[in-house]
Coordinates of C-alpha atoms in Angstrom, one line a residue:
G10 CA 36.8 -10.3 -122.0
L11 CA 39.4 -12.0 -122.5
Y12 CA 40.1 -13.2 -125.8
R13 CA 44.3 -14.9 -125.3
N14 CA 45.7 -18.2 -123.4
V15 CA 45.8 -17.1 -120.0
S16 CA 48.5 -19.5 -118.2
L17 CA 49.4 -19.9 -114.7
I18 CA 53.5 -19.8 -114.2
C19 CA 54.8 -20.3 -110.5
V20 CA 58.6 -20.0 -110.4
P21 CA 61.7 -19.3 -107.7
G22 CA 62.6 -16.4 -106.1
S23 CA 65.0 -16.0 -108.9
H24 CA 64.0 -17.1 -112.3
F25 CA 64.1 -15.7 -116.0
D26 CA 61.9 -12.4 -116.4
L27 CA 58.4 -12.2 -116.3
D28 CA 57.7 -8.5 -117.1
Y29 CA 60.0 -7.8 -119.6
Y30 CA 58.1 -6.0 -122.3
G31 CA 56.1 -9.6 -121.7
T32 CA 58.6 -11.2 -123.2
P33 CA 60.0 -15.2 -122.4
G34 CA 62.9 -13.6 -121.0
I35 CA 65.2 -14.8 -124.6
K36 CA 66.7 -12.9 -126.6
V37 CA 68.5 -14.3 -129.8
T38 CA 70.3 -12.1 -132.8
P39 CA 71.8 -14.4 -135.5
V40 CA 74.2 -12.8 -138.2
M41 CA 75.0 -14.4 -141.3
E42 CA 78.9 -14.5 -141.8
D43 CA 79.5 -16.2 -145.7
K44 CA 77.3 -19.6 -144.8
D45 CA 78.0 -19.8 -140.9
A46 CA 75.9 -18.2 -138.7
K47 CA 77.2 -16.3 -135.7
V48 CA 74.7 -16.1 -133.4
A49 CA 74.4 -14.2 -129.8
V50 CA 71.9 -15.5 -126.9
E51 CA 71.0 -12.7 -123.6
V52 CA 68.7 -13.8 -121.3
F53 CA 66.6 -11.5 -118.4
V54 CA 66.7 -12.8 -114.7
T55 CA 65.1 -11.6 -112.2
D56 CA 66.7 -11.5 -108.5
R57 CA 70.3 -13.6 -109.9
K58 CA 72.0 -15.1 -107.1
E59 CA 76.2 -14.3 -107.2
N60 CA 76.6 -17.7 -107.2
Q61 CA 74.1 -18.9 -110.2
T62 CA 74.7 -19.5 -113.9
V63 CA 73.7 -19.8 -116.8
R64 CA 73.3 -23.0 -119.4
Y65 CA 72.6 -22.6 -122.8
R66 CA 71.3 -25.8 -125.0
L67 CA 72.0 -24.9 -128.9
Q68 CA 69.6 -27.4 -131.0
N69 CA 69.0 -28.7 -134.5
R70 CA 65.3 -29.4 -135.7
D71 CA 65.5 -32.4 -135.1
G72 CA 66.6 -31.8 -131.3
K73 CA 70.0 -32.4 -131.6
E74 CA 72.4 -31.0 -129.5
I75 CA 74.8 -29.3 -131.3
G76 CA 76.4 -26.2 -128.8
T77 CA 76.4 -26.2 -125.3
F78 CA 78.1 -23.3 -122.4
E79 CA 78.1 -22.0 -119.3
G80 CA 79.1 -19.1 -117.9
G81 CA 76.6 -15.2 -117.3
L82 CA 73.4 -14.2 -118.7
K83 CA 75.3 -13.6 -122.6
A84 CA 76.6 -16.3 -125.0
N85 CA 78.3 -16.7 -128.2
F86 CA 78.1 -19.8 -130.6
R87 CA 79.0 -20.2 -134.1
I88 CA 76.9 -22.5 -136.4
Q89 CA 79.3 -23.6 -139.3
N90 CA 77.6 -24.1 -142.5
A91 CA 74.3 -22.8 -141.1
H92 CA 71.0 -24.2 -142.7
L93 CA 68.9 -21.4 -143.5
W94 CA 65.4 -20.1 -143.3
K95 CA 64.6 -20.1 -146.8
G96 CA 61.0 -18.8 -146.4
R97 CA 58.4 -21.4 -148.4
K98 CA 61.1 -22.9 -149.8
D99 CA 62.6 -24.4 -146.9
P100 CA 61.7 -23.2 -143.3
Y101 CA 64.5 -24.6 -141.0
L102 CA 64.4 -23.7 -137.4
Y103 CA 67.0 -24.3 -134.5
S104 CA 65.9 -23.7 -130.9
M105 CA 68.2 -22.3 -127.9
T106 CA 67.2 -23.2 -124.3
A107 CA 68.6 -22.0 -121.4
E108 CA 68.6 -23.1 -117.7
L109 CA 69.3 -21.0 -114.8
L110 CA 71.5 -23.3 -112.6
E111 CA 72.2 -23.1 -108.6
N112 CA 74.3 -25.9 -107.3
G113 CA 74.3 -27.5 -109.9
A114 CA 70.4 -27.5 -109.6
V115 CA 68.2 -25.9 -112.4
L116 CA 65.8 -23.6 -111.7
D117 CA 63.9 -22.4 -113.7
T118 CA 64.2 -22.9 -117.8
V119 CA 63.2 -21.0 -121.2
S120 CA 63.6 -22.1 -124.5
T121 CA 63.1 -20.2 -128.3
R122 CA 63.5 -20.8 -131.8
F123 CA 64.8 -19.2 -134.2
G124 CA 66.1 -18.8 -137.8
C125 CA 69.3 -18.2 -139.8
R126 CA 68.5 -16.1 -142.4
S127 CA 69.7 -12.4 -144.4
F128 CA 67.3 -9.7 -146.6
S129 CA 67.2 -6.7 -147.8
I130 CA 64.9 -4.3 -150.0
D131 CA 66.1 -2.7 -153.0
P132 CA 64.1 -0.4 -155.2
E133 CA 65.3 -2.3 -158.4
K134 CA 66.0 -6.2 -157.2
G135 CA 62.7 -6.4 -154.8
F136 CA 63.0 -8.3 -151.9
L137 CA 66.2 -10.4 -151.1
L138 CA 66.3 -13.6 -148.9
N139 CA 69.4 -14.9 -148.4
G140 CA 71.0 -12.7 -151.2
E141 CA 68.2 -14.3 -153.8
C142 CA 65.2 -12.5 -155.3
Y143 CA 62.1 -13.5 -153.3
P144 CA 59.1 -12.5 -155.1
L145 CA 56.5 -11.4 -152.5
R146 CA 53.3 -12.4 -153.5
G147 CA 50.8 -11.1 -149.9
V148 CA 47.1 -10.6 -148.4
A149 CA 46.6 -8.5 -145.0
R150 CA 45.1 -10.1 -142.4
H151 CA 42.9 -9.6 -139.7
Q152 CA 42.9 -11.7 -136.3
D153 CA 38.8 -11.8 -136.1
R154 CA 36.0 -13.5 -138.1
A155 CA 31.9 -13.6 -138.2
G156 CA 30.6 -15.5 -134.7
L157 CA 33.8 -15.3 -133.1
G158 CA 35.3 -11.4 -133.1
N159 CA 38.8 -11.6 -131.9
A160 CA 38.5 -14.9 -129.8
L161 CA 39.8 -16.9 -132.6
L162 CA 41.1 -20.6 -131.5
P163 CA 44.2 -22.3 -132.9
E164 CA 41.9 -24.2 -135.9
H165 CA 41.3 -21.1 -136.7
H166 CA 44.1 -19.8 -137.1
R167 CA 45.7 -22.9 -138.6
E168 CA 42.7 -22.5 -141.6
D169 CA 44.0 -19.0 -142.5
I170 CA 47.3 -20.3 -142.4
E171 CA 46.2 -23.0 -144.9
L172 CA 44.0 -20.4 -147.2
I173 CA 47.1 -18.1 -147.5
L174 CA 48.7 -21.2 -148.8
E175 CA 46.8 -22.4 -151.3
G176 CA 46.3 -19.4 -152.8
G177 CA 50.3 -19.3 -153.7
F178 CA 51.1 -16.1 -150.7
T179 CA 54.6 -16.1 -149.9
T180 CA 53.9 -12.4 -147.4
I181 CA 51.1 -11.5 -144.9
R182 CA 50.7 -8.0 -143.8
L183 CA 49.2 -8.2 -140.4
A184 CA 47.1 -5.6 -139.5
H185 CA 46.7 -4.0 -137.4
Y186 CA 47.7 -5.4 -134.0
Q187 CA 49.9 -7.7 -132.7
H188 CA 48.2 -11.0 -133.8
D189 CA 48.2 -14.3 -131.1
Q190 CA 51.8 -15.5 -130.7
Y191 CA 50.4 -18.9 -132.0
F192 CA 49.7 -17.2 -135.8
Y193 CA 53.5 -15.8 -135.4
D194 CA 55.1 -19.2 -134.5
L195 CA 52.7 -21.0 -137.3
C196 CA 54.3 -18.0 -140.2
D197 CA 57.6 -19.2 -138.8
E198 CA 57.0 -22.9 -139.2
T199 CA 55.6 -22.7 -142.5
G200 CA 57.7 -19.9 -144.3
L201 CA 55.4 -17.2 -144.9
V202 CA 57.7 -13.3 -144.8
I203 CA 55.5 -11.3 -142.1
W204 CA 55.3 -7.4 -142.1
A205 CA 53.6 -7.4 -137.9
E206 CA 52.4 -3.7 -137.4
I207 CA 51.2 -1.8 -133.9
P208 CA 47.2 0.1 -134.1
Y209 CA 48.4 3.2 -135.3
I210 CA 46.2 4.0 -138.2
S211 CA 44.0 6.6 -139.9
N212 CA 44.4 9.6 -137.9
H213 CA 47.7 11.2 -136.4
M214 CA 47.4 11.3 -132.5
P215 CA 49.0 14.8 -131.5
K216 CA 49.2 13.3 -127.5
G217 CA 50.0 10.0 -128.6
R218 CA 53.6 9.7 -128.7
E219 CA 54.7 8.0 -126.0
N220 CA 52.1 5.3 -126.1
T221 CA 52.9 4.5 -129.9
V222 CA 56.6 4.1 -129.0
S223 CA 55.6 2.1 -125.8
Q224 CA 53.8 0.0 -128.1
M225 CA 56.3 -0.9 -130.8
T226 CA 58.4 -1.5 -127.8
E227 CA 56.2 -4.0 -127.0
L228 CA 55.9 -5.5 -130.4
I229 CA 59.3 -5.8 -131.7
V230 CA 60.3 -6.8 -128.2
Q231 CA 58.6 -9.7 -127.8
N232 CA 58.9 -11.3 -131.3
Y233 CA 62.3 -10.9 -131.7
N234 CA 62.7 -13.7 -132.2
H235 CA 60.6 -15.0 -135.1
P236 CA 62.5 -14.9 -138.2
S237 CA 59.3 -14.6 -140.3
I238 CA 59.4 -10.7 -139.8
V239 CA 61.3 -8.7 -141.4
V240 CA 59.4 -5.1 -140.9
W241 CA 58.0 -3.6 -138.2
G242 CA 55.2 -1.4 -139.0

Protein backbone atom coordinates (compact mmCIF):
# COMPACT_ATOMS: atom_id res chain seq x y z
CA GLY A 1 0.00 0.00 0.00
CA LEU A 2 0.91 3.68 0.10
CA TYR A 3 3.39 4.51 2.84
CA ARG A 4 4.90 7.79 1.58
CA ASN A 5 3.42 11.27 1.24
CA VAL A 6 0.90 11.74 -1.57
CA SER A 7 0.54 15.17 -3.21
CA LEU A 8 -1.89 16.63 -5.72
CA ILE A 9 0.16 18.90 -8.01
CA CYS A 10 -1.56 21.33 -10.38
CA VAL A 11 0.54 23.05 -13.05
CA PRO A 12 -0.04 24.88 -16.36
CA GLY A 13 0.86 23.32 -19.71
CA SER A 14 4.40 24.71 -19.46
CA HIS A 15 5.95 23.63 -16.16
CA PHE A 16 9.05 22.22 -14.53
CA ASP A 17 9.22 18.57 -15.50
CA LEU A 18 7.37 16.22 -13.15
CA ASP A 19 8.42 13.09 -15.05
CA TYR A 20 12.21 13.51 -15.11
CA TYR A 21 12.95 10.32 -13.15
CA GLY A 22 10.72 11.56 -10.35
CA THR A 23 12.94 14.56 -9.56
CA PRO A 24 11.82 18.11 -8.71
CA GLY A 25 13.16 19.21 -12.12
CA ILE A 26 16.18 21.17 -10.86
CA LYS A 27 19.82 20.08 -10.66
CA VAL A 28 22.51 22.05 -8.82
CA THR A 29 26.24 21.27 -9.11
CA PRO A 30 28.61 23.20 -6.80
CA VAL A 31 32.34 22.77 -7.49
CA MET A 32 34.90 24.26 -5.14
CA GLU A 33 37.64 26.41 -6.67
CA ASP A 34 39.91 27.41 -3.78
CA LYS A 35 37.61 29.32 -1.42
CA ASP A 36 34.96 30.05 -4.03
CA ALA A 37 32.15 27.78 -5.23
CA LYS A 38 31.31 27.62 -8.91
CA VAL A 39 27.62 26.69 -8.99
CA ALA A 40 25.98 25.33 -12.15
CA VAL A 41 22.19 24.97 -12.17
CA GLU A 42 20.03 23.24 -14.76
CA VAL A 43 16.26 22.88 -14.95
CA PHE A 44 14.02 20.61 -16.99
CA VAL A 45 10.83 22.07 -18.46
CA THR A 46 7.85 20.45 -20.13
CA ASP A 47 6.35 22.22 -23.17
CA ARG A 48 8.51 25.35 -22.90
CA LYS A 49 7.56 28.18 -25.31
CA GLU A 50 9.99 30.52 -27.09
CA ASN A 51 8.83 33.54 -25.11
CA GLN A 52 9.37 31.86 -21.76
CA THR A 53 12.45 32.40 -19.62
CA VAL A 54 13.73 31.06 -16.32
CA ARG A 55 14.69 33.33 -13.42
CA TYR A 56 17.13 31.90 -10.90
CA ARG A 57 17.48 33.09 -7.32
CA LEU A 58 20.39 32.02 -5.12
CA GLN A 59 19.91 32.45 -1.36
CA ASN A 60 21.99 31.83 1.74
CA ARG A 61 20.76 29.94 4.80
CA ASP A 62 19.11 33.07 6.21
CA GLY A 63 17.05 33.55 3.06
CA LYS A 64 19.08 36.54 1.84
CA GLU A 65 19.30 36.72 -1.94
CA ILE A 66 22.94 36.69 -3.03
CA GLY A 67 22.54 36.24 -6.78
CA THR A 68 19.95 36.33 -9.59
CA PHE A 69 19.95 35.47 -13.28
CA GLU A 70 17.29 35.29 -15.99
CA GLY A 71 17.74 33.29 -19.17
CA GLY A 72 17.46 29.71 -20.44
CA LEU A 73 17.52 26.26 -18.89
CA LYS A 74 21.05 26.62 -17.50
CA ALA A 75 22.81 29.23 -15.37
CA ASN A 76 26.11 29.66 -13.56
CA PHE A 77 26.88 31.45 -10.30
CA ARG A 78 30.04 32.03 -8.29
CA ILE A 79 29.85 32.21 -4.49
CA GLN A 80 32.91 34.04 -3.23
CA ASN A 81 34.30 32.72 0.05
CA ALA A 82 31.57 30.09 0.10
CA HIS A 83 30.34 28.89 3.46
CA LEU A 84 31.18 25.18 3.37
CA TRP A 85 29.00 22.23 4.33
CA LYS A 86 31.25 20.71 7.01
CA GLY A 87 29.34 17.66 8.16
CA ARG A 88 28.42 17.51 11.86
CA LYS A 89 30.62 20.54 12.53
CA ASP A 90 28.65 22.99 10.38
CA PRO A 91 26.04 21.63 7.91
CA TYR A 92 25.51 24.92 6.07
CA LEU A 93 22.94 24.90 3.26
CA TYR A 94 22.24 27.31 0.42
CA SER A 95 19.05 27.28 -1.66
CA MET A 96 18.31 27.76 -5.35
CA THR A 97 14.90 28.76 -6.70
CA ALA A 98 13.88 28.73 -10.36
CA GLU A 99 10.80 30.49 -11.72
CA LEU A 100 9.35 29.83 -15.17
CA LEU A 101 8.29 33.21 -16.60
CA GLU A 102 6.05 34.27 -19.46
CA ASN A 103 5.68 38.00 -20.12
CA GLY A 104 6.82 38.71 -16.58
CA ALA A 105 4.28 36.38 -14.96
CA VAL A 106 5.42 33.38 -12.93
CA LEU A 107 3.97 30.14 -14.32
CA ASP A 108 5.74 27.64 -12.08
CA THR A 109 8.35 27.60 -9.32
CA VAL A 110 10.76 24.96 -8.06
CA SER A 111 13.47 25.14 -5.41
CA THR A 112 16.10 22.98 -3.78
CA ARG A 113 18.76 23.21 -1.10
CA PHE A 114 22.40 22.32 -1.66
CA GLY A 115 25.75 22.44 0.10
CA CYS A 116 29.20 23.51 -1.03
CA ARG A 117 31.76 20.87 -0.14
CA SER A 118 34.46 18.64 -1.57
CA PHE A 119 35.42 15.15 -0.46
CA SER A 120 37.79 12.32 -1.27
CA ILE A 121 38.47 8.79 -0.05
CA ASP A 122 42.13 7.92 0.43
CA PRO A 123 43.42 4.41 1.30
CA GLU A 124 45.96 5.89 3.72
CA LYS A 125 44.25 9.03 5.06
CA GLY A 126 40.68 7.77 5.07
CA PHE A 127 37.73 10.06 4.32
CA LEU A 128 38.54 13.72 3.68
CA LEU A 129 35.86 16.41 3.83
CA ASN A 130 36.91 19.76 2.39
CA GLY A 131 40.50 18.57 2.47
CA GLU A 132 40.45 17.71 6.18
CA CYS A 133 40.43 14.27 7.80
CA TYR A 134 36.86 13.43 8.82
CA PRO A 135 36.51 10.10 10.66
CA LEU A 136 33.46 8.07 9.64
CA ARG A 137 31.78 6.29 12.54
CA GLY A 138 28.54 4.87 11.37
CA VAL A 139 25.49 2.68 11.50
CA ALA A 140 23.29 0.96 8.93
CA ARG A 141 19.71 2.17 9.01
CA HIS A 142 16.56 0.46 7.78
CA GLN A 143 13.37 2.46 7.32
CA ASP A 144 11.08 0.30 9.40
CA ARG A 145 10.11 -0.57 12.96
CA ALA A 146 7.88 -2.99 14.82
CA GLY A 147 4.16 -2.39 14.43
CA LEU A 148 4.59 0.08 11.55
CA GLY A 149 6.66 -1.67 8.90
CA ASN A 150 7.83 0.91 6.33
CA ALA A 151 5.05 3.41 7.07
CA LEU A 152 7.09 5.72 9.28
CA LEU A 153 5.84 9.18 10.25
CA PRO A 154 8.09 12.27 10.36
CA GLU A 155 8.51 11.91 14.12
CA HIS A 156 9.92 8.40 13.65
CA HIS A 157 12.50 9.65 11.15
CA ARG A 158 13.49 12.44 13.54
CA GLU A 159 13.77 9.99 16.43
CA ASP A 160 16.14 7.79 14.41
CA ILE A 161 18.29 10.83 13.60
CA GLU A 162 18.32 11.92 17.25
CA LEU A 163 19.41 8.45 18.41
CA ILE A 164 22.18 8.32 15.80
CA LEU A 165 23.44 11.78 16.80
CA GLU A 166 23.24 10.88 20.49
CA GLY A 167 25.45 7.86 19.77
CA GLY A 168 28.15 10.13 18.35
CA PHE A 169 27.96 8.75 14.82
CA THR A 170 28.97 10.73 11.76
CA THR A 171 27.77 8.53 8.89
CA ILE A 172 24.88 6.25 7.88
CA ARG A 173 24.60 3.46 5.36
CA LEU A 174 20.99 3.67 4.16
CA ALA A 175 20.26 0.01 3.57
CA HIS A 176 19.20 -0.98 1.02
CA TYR A 177 16.64 0.99 -0.92
CA GLN A 178 15.59 4.57 -1.36
CA HIS A 179 14.59 6.13 1.94
CA ASP A 180 12.03 8.87 2.47
CA GLN A 181 13.10 12.25 1.08
CA TYR A 182 12.44 13.72 4.51
CA PHE A 183 15.21 11.55 5.95
CA TYR A 184 17.73 12.70 3.32
CA ASP A 185 16.76 16.29 4.20
CA LEU A 186 17.40 15.61 7.89
CA CYS A 187 20.82 14.19 7.02
CA ASP A 188 21.66 17.36 5.07
CA GLU A 189 20.54 19.52 8.00
CA THR A 190 22.41 17.59 10.69
CA GLY A 191 25.60 16.97 8.69
CA LEU A 192 25.52 13.18 8.54
CA VAL A 193 27.58 11.67 5.71
CA ILE A 194 25.49 9.19 3.70
CA TRP A 195 26.00 6.02 1.69
CA ALA A 196 22.77 5.60 -0.37
CA GLU A 197 21.83 2.26 -1.91
CA ILE A 198 19.42 0.44 -4.19
CA PRO A 199 18.03 -3.02 -3.23
CA TYR A 200 20.51 -5.13 -5.16
CA ILE A 201 21.63 -7.56 -2.47
CA SER A 202 22.24 -11.20 -1.55
CA ASN A 203 21.94 -12.83 -4.98
CA HIS A 204 23.13 -11.80 -8.43
CA MET A 205 20.25 -11.61 -10.93
CA PRO A 206 21.53 -12.51 -14.43
CA LYS A 207 18.45 -10.91 -16.02
CA GLY A 208 18.28 -7.95 -13.67
CA ARG A 209 20.76 -5.56 -15.25
CA GLU A 210 18.22 -3.28 -16.96
CA ASN A 211 16.17 -2.99 -13.78
CA THR A 212 19.30 -2.39 -11.67
CA VAL A 213 20.57 0.38 -13.96
CA SER A 214 17.11 1.99 -13.92
CA GLN A 215 16.99 1.95 -10.11
CA MET A 216 20.50 3.37 -9.81
CA THR A 217 19.68 6.15 -12.30
CA GLU A 218 16.59 7.08 -10.29
CA LEU A 219 18.49 6.99 -6.99
CA ILE A 220 21.20 9.33 -8.27
CA VAL A 221 19.05 11.75 -10.25
CA GLN A 222 16.36 12.06 -7.56
CA ASN A 223 18.90 12.69 -4.79
CA TYR A 224 21.55 14.58 -6.75
CA ASN A 225 21.23 17.82 -4.78
CA HIS A 226 21.80 16.32 -1.30
CA PRO A 227 25.26 17.31 -0.01
CA SER A 228 25.11 14.58 2.63
CA ILE A 229 25.38 11.77 0.04
CA VAL A 230 28.93 10.86 -0.95
CA VAL A 231 28.55 7.23 -2.07
CA TRP A 232 26.00 5.55 -4.37
CA GLY A 233 25.82 1.81 -3.65
